[in-house]
XYZ file of C-alpha atoms in Angstrom:
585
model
C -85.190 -43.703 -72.081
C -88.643 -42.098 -70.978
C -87.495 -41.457 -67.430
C -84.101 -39.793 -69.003
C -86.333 -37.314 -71.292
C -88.578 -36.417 -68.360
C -85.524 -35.163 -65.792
C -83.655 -33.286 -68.505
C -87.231 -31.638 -69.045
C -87.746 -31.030 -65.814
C -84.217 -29.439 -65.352
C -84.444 -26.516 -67.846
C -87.600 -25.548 -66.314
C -86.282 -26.010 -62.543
C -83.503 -23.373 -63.823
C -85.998 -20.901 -65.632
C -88.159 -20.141 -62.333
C -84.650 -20.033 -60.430
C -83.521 -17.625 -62.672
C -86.856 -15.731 -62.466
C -86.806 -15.701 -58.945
C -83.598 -14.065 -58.740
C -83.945 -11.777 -61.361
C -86.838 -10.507 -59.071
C -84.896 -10.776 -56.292
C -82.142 -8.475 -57.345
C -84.580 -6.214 -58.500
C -86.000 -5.775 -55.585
C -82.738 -6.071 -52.909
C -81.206 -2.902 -55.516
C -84.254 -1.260 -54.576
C -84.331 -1.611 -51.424
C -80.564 -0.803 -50.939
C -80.757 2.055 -53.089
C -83.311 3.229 -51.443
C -82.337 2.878 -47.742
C -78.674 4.336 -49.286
C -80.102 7.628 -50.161
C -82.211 7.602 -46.785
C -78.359 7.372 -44.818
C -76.825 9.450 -46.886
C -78.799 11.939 -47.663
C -79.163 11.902 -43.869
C -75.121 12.137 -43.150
C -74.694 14.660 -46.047
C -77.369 16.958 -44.796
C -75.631 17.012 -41.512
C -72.066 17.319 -42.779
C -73.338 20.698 -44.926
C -74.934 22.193 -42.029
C -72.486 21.696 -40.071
C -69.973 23.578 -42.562
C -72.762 25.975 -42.775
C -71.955 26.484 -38.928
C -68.785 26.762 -39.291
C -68.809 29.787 -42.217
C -71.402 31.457 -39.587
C -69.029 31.529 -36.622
C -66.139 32.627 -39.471
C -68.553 35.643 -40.917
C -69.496 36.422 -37.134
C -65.958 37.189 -35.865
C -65.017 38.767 -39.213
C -67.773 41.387 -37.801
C -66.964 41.461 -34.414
C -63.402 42.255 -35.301
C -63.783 44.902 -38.165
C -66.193 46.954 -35.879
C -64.222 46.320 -32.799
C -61.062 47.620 -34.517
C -62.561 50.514 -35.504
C -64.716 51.510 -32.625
C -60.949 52.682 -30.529
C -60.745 54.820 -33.378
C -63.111 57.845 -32.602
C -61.474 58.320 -28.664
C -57.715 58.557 -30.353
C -58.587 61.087 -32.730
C -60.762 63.097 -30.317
C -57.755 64.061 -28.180
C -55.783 64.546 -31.231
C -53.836 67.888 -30.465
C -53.678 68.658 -34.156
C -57.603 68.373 -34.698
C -58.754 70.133 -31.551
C -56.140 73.271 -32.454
C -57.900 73.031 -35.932
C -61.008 73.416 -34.385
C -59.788 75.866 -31.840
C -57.898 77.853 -34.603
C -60.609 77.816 -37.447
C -57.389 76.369 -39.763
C -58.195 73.512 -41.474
C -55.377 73.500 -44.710
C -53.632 70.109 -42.842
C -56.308 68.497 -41.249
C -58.081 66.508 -44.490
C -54.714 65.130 -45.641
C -54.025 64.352 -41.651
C -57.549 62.591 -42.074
C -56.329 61.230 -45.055
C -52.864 59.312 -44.013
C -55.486 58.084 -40.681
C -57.485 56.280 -43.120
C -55.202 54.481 -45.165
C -53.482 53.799 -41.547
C -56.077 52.070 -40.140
C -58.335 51.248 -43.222
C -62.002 52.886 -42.398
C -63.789 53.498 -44.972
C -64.276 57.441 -44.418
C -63.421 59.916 -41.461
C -65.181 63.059 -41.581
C -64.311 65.855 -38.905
C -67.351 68.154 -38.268
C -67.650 71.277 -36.282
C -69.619 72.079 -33.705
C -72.714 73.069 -35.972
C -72.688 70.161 -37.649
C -70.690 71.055 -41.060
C -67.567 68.845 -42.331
C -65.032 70.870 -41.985
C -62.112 67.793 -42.690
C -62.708 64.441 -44.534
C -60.638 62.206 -46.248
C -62.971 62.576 -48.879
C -62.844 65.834 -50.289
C -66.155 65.696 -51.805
C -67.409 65.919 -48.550
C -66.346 69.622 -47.666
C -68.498 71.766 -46.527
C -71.423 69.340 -46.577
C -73.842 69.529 -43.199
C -75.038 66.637 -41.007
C -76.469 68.987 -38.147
C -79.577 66.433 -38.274
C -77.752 62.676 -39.089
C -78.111 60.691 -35.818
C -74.667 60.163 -35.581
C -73.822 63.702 -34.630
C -76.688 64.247 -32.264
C -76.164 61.121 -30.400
C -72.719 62.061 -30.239
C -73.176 65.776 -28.881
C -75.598 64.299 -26.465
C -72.963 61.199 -25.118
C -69.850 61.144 -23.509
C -69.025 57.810 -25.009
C -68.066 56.685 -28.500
C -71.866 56.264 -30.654
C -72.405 53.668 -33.263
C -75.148 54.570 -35.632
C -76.867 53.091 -38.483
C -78.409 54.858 -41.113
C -80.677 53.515 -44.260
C -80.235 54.458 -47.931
C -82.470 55.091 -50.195
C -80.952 52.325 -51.955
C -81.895 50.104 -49.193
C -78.100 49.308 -47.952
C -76.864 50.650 -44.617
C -74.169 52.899 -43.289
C -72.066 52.201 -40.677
C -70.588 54.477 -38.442
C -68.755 55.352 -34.895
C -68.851 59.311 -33.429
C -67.754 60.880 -30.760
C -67.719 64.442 -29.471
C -64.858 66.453 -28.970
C -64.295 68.947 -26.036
C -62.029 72.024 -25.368
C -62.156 72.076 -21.843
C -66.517 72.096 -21.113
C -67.072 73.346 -24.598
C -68.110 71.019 -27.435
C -66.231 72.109 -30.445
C -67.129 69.260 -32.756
C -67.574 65.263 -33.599
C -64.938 62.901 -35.204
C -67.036 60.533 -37.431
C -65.592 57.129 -38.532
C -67.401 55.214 -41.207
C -67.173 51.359 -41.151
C -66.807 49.568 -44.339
C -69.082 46.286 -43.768
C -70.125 46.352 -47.226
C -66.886 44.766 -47.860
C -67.789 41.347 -46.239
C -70.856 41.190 -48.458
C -68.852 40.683 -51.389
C -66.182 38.531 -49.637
C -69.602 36.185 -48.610
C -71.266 36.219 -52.026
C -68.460 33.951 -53.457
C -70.086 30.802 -51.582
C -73.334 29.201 -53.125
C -74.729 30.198 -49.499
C -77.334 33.435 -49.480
C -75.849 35.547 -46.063
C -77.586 37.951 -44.333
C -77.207 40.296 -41.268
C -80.375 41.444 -39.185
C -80.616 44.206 -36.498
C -82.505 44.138 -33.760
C -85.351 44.749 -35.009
C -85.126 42.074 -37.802
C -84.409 44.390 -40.553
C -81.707 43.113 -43.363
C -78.708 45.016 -42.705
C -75.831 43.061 -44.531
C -76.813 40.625 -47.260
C -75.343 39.018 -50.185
C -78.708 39.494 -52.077
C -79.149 42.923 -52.863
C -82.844 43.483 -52.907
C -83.197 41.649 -49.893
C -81.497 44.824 -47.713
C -83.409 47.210 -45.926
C -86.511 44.211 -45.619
C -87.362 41.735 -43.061
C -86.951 38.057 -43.542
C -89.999 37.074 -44.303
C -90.230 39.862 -46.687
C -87.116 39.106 -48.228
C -88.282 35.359 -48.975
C -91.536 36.419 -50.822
C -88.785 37.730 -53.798
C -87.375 35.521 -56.047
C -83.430 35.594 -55.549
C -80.758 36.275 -58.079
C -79.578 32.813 -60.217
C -75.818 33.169 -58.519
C -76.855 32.337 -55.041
C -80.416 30.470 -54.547
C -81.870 29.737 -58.105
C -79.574 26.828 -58.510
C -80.258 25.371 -54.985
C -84.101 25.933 -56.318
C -83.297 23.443 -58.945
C -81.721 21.712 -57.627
C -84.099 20.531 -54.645
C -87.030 20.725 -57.003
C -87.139 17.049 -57.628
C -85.657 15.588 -53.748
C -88.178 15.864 -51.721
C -85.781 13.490 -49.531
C -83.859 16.629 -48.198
C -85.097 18.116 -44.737
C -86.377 21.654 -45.698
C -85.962 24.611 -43.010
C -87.081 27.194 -45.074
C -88.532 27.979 -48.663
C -87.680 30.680 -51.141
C -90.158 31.211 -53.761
C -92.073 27.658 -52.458
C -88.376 25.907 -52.728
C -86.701 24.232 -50.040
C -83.547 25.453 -48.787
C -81.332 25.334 -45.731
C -81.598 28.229 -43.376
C -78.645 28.728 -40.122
C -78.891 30.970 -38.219
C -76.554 32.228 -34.850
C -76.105 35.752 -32.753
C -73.285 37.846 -33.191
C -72.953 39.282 -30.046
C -73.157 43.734 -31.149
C -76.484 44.991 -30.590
C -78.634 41.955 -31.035
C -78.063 41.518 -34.558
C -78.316 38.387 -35.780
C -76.652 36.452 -38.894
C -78.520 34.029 -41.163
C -77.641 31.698 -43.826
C -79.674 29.769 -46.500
C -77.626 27.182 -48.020
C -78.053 25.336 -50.869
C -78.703 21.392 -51.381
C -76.844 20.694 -54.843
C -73.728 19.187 -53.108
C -75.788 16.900 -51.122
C -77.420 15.768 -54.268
C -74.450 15.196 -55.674
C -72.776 13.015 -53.232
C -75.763 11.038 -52.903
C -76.098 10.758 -56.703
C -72.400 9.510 -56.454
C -72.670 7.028 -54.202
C -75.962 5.502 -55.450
C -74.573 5.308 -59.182
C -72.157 2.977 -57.965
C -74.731 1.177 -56.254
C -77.231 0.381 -59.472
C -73.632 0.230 -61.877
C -72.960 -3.130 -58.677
C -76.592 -3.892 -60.045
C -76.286 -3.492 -63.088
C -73.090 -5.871 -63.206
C -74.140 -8.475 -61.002
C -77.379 -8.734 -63.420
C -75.324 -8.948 -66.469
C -73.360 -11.626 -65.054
C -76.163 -13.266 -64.173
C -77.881 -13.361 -67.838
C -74.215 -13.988 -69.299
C -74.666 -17.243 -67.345
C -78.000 -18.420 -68.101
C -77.035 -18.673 -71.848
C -74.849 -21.456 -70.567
C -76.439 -25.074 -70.373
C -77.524 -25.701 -67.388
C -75.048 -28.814 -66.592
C -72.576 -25.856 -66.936
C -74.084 -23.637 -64.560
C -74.246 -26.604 -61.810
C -70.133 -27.230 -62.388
C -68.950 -24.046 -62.086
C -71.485 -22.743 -59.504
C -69.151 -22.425 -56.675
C -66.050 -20.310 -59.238
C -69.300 -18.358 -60.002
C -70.033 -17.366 -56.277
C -66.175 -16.550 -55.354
C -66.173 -14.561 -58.685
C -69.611 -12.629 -57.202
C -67.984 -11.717 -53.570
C -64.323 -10.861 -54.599
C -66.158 -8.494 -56.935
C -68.491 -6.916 -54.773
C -65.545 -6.590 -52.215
C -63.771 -4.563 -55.137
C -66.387 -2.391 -55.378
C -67.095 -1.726 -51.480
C -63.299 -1.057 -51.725
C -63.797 1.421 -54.534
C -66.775 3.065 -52.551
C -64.260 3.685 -49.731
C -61.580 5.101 -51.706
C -63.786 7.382 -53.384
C -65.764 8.751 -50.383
C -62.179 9.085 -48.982
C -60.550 11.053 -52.219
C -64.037 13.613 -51.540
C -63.486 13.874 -48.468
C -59.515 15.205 -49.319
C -60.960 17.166 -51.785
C -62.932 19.181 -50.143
C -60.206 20.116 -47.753
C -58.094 20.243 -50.463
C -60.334 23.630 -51.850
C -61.125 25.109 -48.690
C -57.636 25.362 -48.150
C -56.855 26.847 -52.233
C -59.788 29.341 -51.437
C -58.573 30.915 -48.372
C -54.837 31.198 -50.145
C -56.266 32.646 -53.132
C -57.884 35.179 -50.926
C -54.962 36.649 -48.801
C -52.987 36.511 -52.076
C -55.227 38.767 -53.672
C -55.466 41.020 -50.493
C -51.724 40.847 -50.109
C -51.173 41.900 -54.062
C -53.567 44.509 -54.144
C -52.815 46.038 -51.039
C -49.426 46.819 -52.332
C -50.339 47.627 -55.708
C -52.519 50.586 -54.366
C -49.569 51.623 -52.341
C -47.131 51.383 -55.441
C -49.211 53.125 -57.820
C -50.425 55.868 -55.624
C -46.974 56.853 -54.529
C -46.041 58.953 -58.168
C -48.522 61.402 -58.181
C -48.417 61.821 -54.291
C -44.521 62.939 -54.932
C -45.683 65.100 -57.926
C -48.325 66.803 -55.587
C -45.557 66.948 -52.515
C -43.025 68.992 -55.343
C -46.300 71.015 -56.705
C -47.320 72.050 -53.480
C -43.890 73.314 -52.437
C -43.021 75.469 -55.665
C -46.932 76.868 -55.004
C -45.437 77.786 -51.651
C -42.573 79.601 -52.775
C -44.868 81.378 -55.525
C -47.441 82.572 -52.748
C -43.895 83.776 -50.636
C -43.096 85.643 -53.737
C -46.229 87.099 -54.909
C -46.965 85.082 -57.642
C -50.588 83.946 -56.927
C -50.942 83.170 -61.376
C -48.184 81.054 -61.173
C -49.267 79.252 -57.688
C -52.734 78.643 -59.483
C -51.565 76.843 -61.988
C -48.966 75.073 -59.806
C -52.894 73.485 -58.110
C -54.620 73.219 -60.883
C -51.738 70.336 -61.270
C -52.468 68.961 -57.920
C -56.073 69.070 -59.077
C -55.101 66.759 -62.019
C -53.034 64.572 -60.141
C -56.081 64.303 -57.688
C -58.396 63.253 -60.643
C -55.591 60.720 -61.775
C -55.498 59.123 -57.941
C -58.977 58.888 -58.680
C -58.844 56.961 -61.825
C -55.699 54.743 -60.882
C -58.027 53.969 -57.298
C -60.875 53.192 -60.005
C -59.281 51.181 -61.900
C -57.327 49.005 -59.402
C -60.804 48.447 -57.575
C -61.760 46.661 -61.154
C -58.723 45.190 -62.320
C -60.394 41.655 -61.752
C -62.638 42.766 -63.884
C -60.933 43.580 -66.630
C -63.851 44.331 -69.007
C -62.594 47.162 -71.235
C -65.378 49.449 -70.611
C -62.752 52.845 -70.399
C -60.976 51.828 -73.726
C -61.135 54.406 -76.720
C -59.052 55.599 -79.785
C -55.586 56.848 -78.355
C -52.866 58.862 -79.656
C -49.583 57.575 -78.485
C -47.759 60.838 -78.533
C -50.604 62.405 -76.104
C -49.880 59.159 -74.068
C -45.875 60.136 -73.971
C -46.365 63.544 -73.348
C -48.430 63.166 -70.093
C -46.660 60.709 -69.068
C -43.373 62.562 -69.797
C -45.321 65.589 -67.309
C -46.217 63.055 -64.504
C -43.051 62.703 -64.378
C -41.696 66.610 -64.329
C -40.722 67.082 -60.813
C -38.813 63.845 -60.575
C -36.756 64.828 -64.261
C -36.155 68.153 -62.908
C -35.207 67.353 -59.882
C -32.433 64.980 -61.582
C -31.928 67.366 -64.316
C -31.685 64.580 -66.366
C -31.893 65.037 -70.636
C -35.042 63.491 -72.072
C -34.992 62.540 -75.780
C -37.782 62.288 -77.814
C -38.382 61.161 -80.606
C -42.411 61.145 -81.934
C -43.791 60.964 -85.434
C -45.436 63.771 -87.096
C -48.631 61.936 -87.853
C -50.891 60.653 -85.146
C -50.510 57.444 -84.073
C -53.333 55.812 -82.760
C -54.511 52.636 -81.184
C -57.218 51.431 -79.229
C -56.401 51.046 -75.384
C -57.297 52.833 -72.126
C -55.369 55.994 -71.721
C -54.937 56.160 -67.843
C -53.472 52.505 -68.005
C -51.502 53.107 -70.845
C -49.753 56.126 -69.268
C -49.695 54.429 -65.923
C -47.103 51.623 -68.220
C -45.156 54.425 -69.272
C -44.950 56.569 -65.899
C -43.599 52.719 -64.106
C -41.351 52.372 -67.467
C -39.931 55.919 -66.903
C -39.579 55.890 -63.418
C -37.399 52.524 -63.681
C -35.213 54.319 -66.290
C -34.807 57.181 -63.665
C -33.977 55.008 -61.099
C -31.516 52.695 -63.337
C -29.646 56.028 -63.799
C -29.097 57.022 -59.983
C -25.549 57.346 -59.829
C -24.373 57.780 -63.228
C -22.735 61.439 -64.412
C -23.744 61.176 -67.802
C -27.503 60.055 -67.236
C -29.527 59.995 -70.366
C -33.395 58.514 -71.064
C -34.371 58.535 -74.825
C -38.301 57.518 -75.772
C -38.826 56.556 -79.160
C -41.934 56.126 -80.991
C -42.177 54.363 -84.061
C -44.927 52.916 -86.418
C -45.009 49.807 -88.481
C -47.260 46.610 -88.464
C -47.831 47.521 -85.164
C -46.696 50.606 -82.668
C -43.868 50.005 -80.720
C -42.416 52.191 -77.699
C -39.243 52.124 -76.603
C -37.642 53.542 -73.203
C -33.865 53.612 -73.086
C -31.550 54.736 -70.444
C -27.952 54.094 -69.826
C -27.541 53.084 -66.467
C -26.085 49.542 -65.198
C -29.029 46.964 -67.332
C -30.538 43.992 -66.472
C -29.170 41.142 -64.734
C -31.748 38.940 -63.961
C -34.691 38.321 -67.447
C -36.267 35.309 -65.411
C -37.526 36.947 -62.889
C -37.886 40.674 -64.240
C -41.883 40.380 -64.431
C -42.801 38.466 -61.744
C -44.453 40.240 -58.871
C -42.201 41.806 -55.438
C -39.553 40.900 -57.489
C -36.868 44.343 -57.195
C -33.357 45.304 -56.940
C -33.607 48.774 -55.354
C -32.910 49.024 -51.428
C -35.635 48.309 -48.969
C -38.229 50.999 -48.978
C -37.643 52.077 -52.455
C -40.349 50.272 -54.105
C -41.897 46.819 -53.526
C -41.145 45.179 -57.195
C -44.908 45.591 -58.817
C -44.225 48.036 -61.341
C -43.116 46.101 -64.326
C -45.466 43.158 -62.966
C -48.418 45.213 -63.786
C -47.052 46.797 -66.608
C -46.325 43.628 -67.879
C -49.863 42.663 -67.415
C -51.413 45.735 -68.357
C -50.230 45.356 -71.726
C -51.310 42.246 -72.405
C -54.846 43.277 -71.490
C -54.427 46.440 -74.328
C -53.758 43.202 -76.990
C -49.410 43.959 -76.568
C -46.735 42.541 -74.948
C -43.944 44.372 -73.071
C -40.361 42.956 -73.599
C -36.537 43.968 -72.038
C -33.275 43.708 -73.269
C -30.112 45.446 -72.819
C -28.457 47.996 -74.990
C -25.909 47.388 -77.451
C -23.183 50.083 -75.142
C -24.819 49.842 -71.851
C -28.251 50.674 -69.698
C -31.806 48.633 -70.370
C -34.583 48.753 -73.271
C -37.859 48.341 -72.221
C -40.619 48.469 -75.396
C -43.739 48.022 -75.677
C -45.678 46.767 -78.213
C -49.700 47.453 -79.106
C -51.525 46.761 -81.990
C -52.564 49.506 -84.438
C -56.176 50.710 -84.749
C -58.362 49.509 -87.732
C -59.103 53.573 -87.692
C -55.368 53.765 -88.896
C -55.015 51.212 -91.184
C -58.037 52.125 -93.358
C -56.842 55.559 -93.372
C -53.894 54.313 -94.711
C -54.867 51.920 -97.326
């Protein structure tokens, strides 16, 4: 009975320093694993981000190498141009900005400029730029002094730099003047700043040409990595990295740790840097470890779920125990494979959605600048030809007013340019109290040439009393001109064409375009963008598409239907402005 009493005392305690012992053992193997796992992967992360680092490098390099290399053929076309030497030659300029003009938007340069041979713009396809004088830029000495095409690079007082090729142009041995084409690199800067990388482009002589940081242009590196940088690029890789001291550092900003890449374009020894963050690699470490201690965590809670057992239990069922162990641990290295696989997909999976989203947006606003500029270029094409006839005739009043049109129509290009470049934006900045009627009646002139032309019968029907609600007037004319040039184009072809434009006042404002041409066949797809019934090279389908969403920004909604007889309603709806309504009650 004694000897009994002493081995079942004896057991208990043999079980209590087993358990200790691999209670301390676990602790310290999920140490050591964890520890050697962030070594390895922190390691293999590190690598895989430079090497994608690399990779956006080479992408931003050729993106360079191609812009400037398209445009640097550019200066030696137009320098034999027969139409700007004889402009030169002749002392008539009248054609040679809009010829500058239709160049641009050809080949998409950011500015041509066409100076004489003291050093005055005498053409530009900005108009702004008449009669301005660059006898003493470097781009028109060096050119004057070379026989080849001169690429030049001038600093701003804002620090950012101008990009430009010249070249000289000759009558025979005389120099009569320098073609100027400005290169629009500015654009990649915004393209790069999307990435959590910080990109910059130094010259030869180290100094920050191109960077997504803004205060960093116009200063050397080392300069630039004394100031602390703007939150949407390196302040989150700052803290980020604060507490891993794991990561290899290449750099520091501000006495952080970041990534810095760097590789040679290949144009005039500038070079192209990158700094890239370390939150991703934190991330996927952070990933990957959880699962680690949550293995721990469970193997440990197994383990004390267990030891409440008696410890003949525990003996019996030791071997279940241990198959139990390794089928789950194989479930989890499963589980860690899957899930380093499913990262690895998507990260493919939103490189790929990025670069779609991009050329989409390209793609769409390359052809809405096209669509929207093409009204008041026809109304300035009609202008310019009754001015013509009214200069034949000796009307020079008439003519005057005839450009003070094409002035406003200029001004409008302007605003409709404006507004397209910050459509993304969509922050409401230009919206004020608007009368509706002023809205219909300038639309209702944008639209003169075209109605005359037609001689087609406008009704209108307006209110007496203003009616006013808050929206920006140039887009809310811009909905009307596209609604009004649909009606006129529903119409082509009918005897009896008609368009009637009532206004009307209620809970809310509504305006409605009628016409009575053939209607509207096809609601589904009446909105959606590129999406037209006219004949190839009529118009590209974005009209109602950006009507449509135009609208909705102002707080409306734009609806069709047909007529009750025949032809299409298009209204639109806004809201009223709290102006009105207390006025009224």
């Amino acid at each position: 009975m004694s000897q009994t009493t002493t081995n079942e005392t004896e057991l208990p305690r043999k079980g209590s320093w087993r358990f200790r012992f691999f209670f301390l053992a676990s602790i310290a193997a999920a140490a050591t694993v964890v520890w050697v796992t962030n070594q390895l992967l922190t390691e293999r992360f590190t690598e895989s981000t430079r090497n994608r680092a690399e990779v956006r490098l080479a992408s931003y390099s050729g993106q360079l190498i191609s812009e400037l290399q398209r445009n640097s053929v550019v200066p030696l076309l137009l320098s034999r141009d027969p139409a700007l030497i004889g402009a030169l030659n002749s002392g008539d300029f009248t054609q040679s900005s809009q010829r500058l003009i239709s160049y641009r938007d050809e080949i998409g340069a950011a500015d041509l400029r066409l100076l004489d041979a003291d050093g005055r713009v005498v053409a530009a396809s900005d108009r702004n730029e008449l009669g301005a004088s660059y006898r003493n830029e470097p781009y028109f000495v060096n050119a004057l002094r070379s026989n080849d095409t001169v690429f030049t690079t001038v600093q701003l007082e804002s620090g950012a730099s101008a990009f430009s090729y010249s070249r000289k142009m000759e009558a025979g041995p005389e120099q009569i003047g320098v073609i100027v084409v400005e290169v629009d690199l500015g654009k990649f800067q915004r393209t790069w700043a999307g990435f959590s990388d910080a990109v910059v482009v130094a010259d030869s002589e180290g100094r920050i040409i191109l960077s997504t940081e803004s205060r960093w242009r116009g200063r050397t590196e080392e300069e630039a990595l004394q100031l602390r940088s703007a939150p949407s690029a390196i302040q989150r890789a700052v803290r980020a990295t604060a507490d891993w001291t794991a990561l290899p550092p290449d750099a520091y900003l501000a006495g952080e740790a970041v990534m810095r890449q760097e590789s040679r374009i290949g144009f005039q020894g500038w070079k192209i840097t990158s700094f890239t963050t370390y939150a991703g690699v934190r991330d996927r470490v952070n990933a990957v470890v959880a699962l680690e201690v949550m293995g721990f965590a469970i193997l440990l809670a197994a383990a004390f779920y267990f030891r409440s057992r008696n410890v003949t239990s525990r003996l019996l069922f030791s071997q279940r125990e241990s198959a139990d162990l390794r089928q789950l641990n194989a479930v989890l290295q499963r589980e860690i494979a899957e899930r380093e696989k499913a990262e690895k997909n998507l990260e493919v999976a939103e490189q790929t959605i990025q670069q779609s989203s991009k050329l989409a947006v390209l793609g769409e606003m390359s052809a809405a600048v096209s669509h929207e500029l093409n009204q008041p270029l026809a109304a300035m094409k009609t202008y310019l030809a009754g001015a013509r006839l009214l200069l034949q005739r000796n009307r020079p009043e008439e003519a005057l007013s005839s450009y003070q049109r094409i002035d406003d129509l200029i001004d409008r290009m302007g605003a409709i340019t404006r507004q397209l470049k910050s459509y993304a934006r969509k922050d409401g900045e230009d919206t004020e109290i608007v009368d509706v009627r002023n809205a219909v009646q300038s639309a209702l002139e944008m639209m003169e040439p075209q109605l005359r032309q037609r001689n087609i019968p406008i009704t209108k029907t307006l209110p007496k009393d203003p009616v006013l609600t808050f929206a920006d007037r140039i887009r809310l004319e811009q909905v009307l001109v596209n609604l009004l040039r649909n009606a006129l184009d529903a119409t082509s072809g009918v005897p009896d064409a008609a368009i009637d434009i009532l206004v009307s006042k209620g809970d809310e404002i509504s305006i409605a375009v009628r016409d009575n041409g053939a209607g509207i066949d096809n609601f589904d797809s009446l909105f959606e963008p590129f999406y037209t019934t006219k004949k190839p090279g009529d118009g590209v389908g974005l009209g109602l598409a950006i009507s449509s969403s135009i609208v909705n920004d102002l707080g409306g909604r734009l609806t069709a239907r047909n007529g009750s007889e025949r032809g299409a309603v298009f209204e639109v709806r806004l809201p009223i402005s709290r102006e009105q309504i207390e006025a009224a009650e």
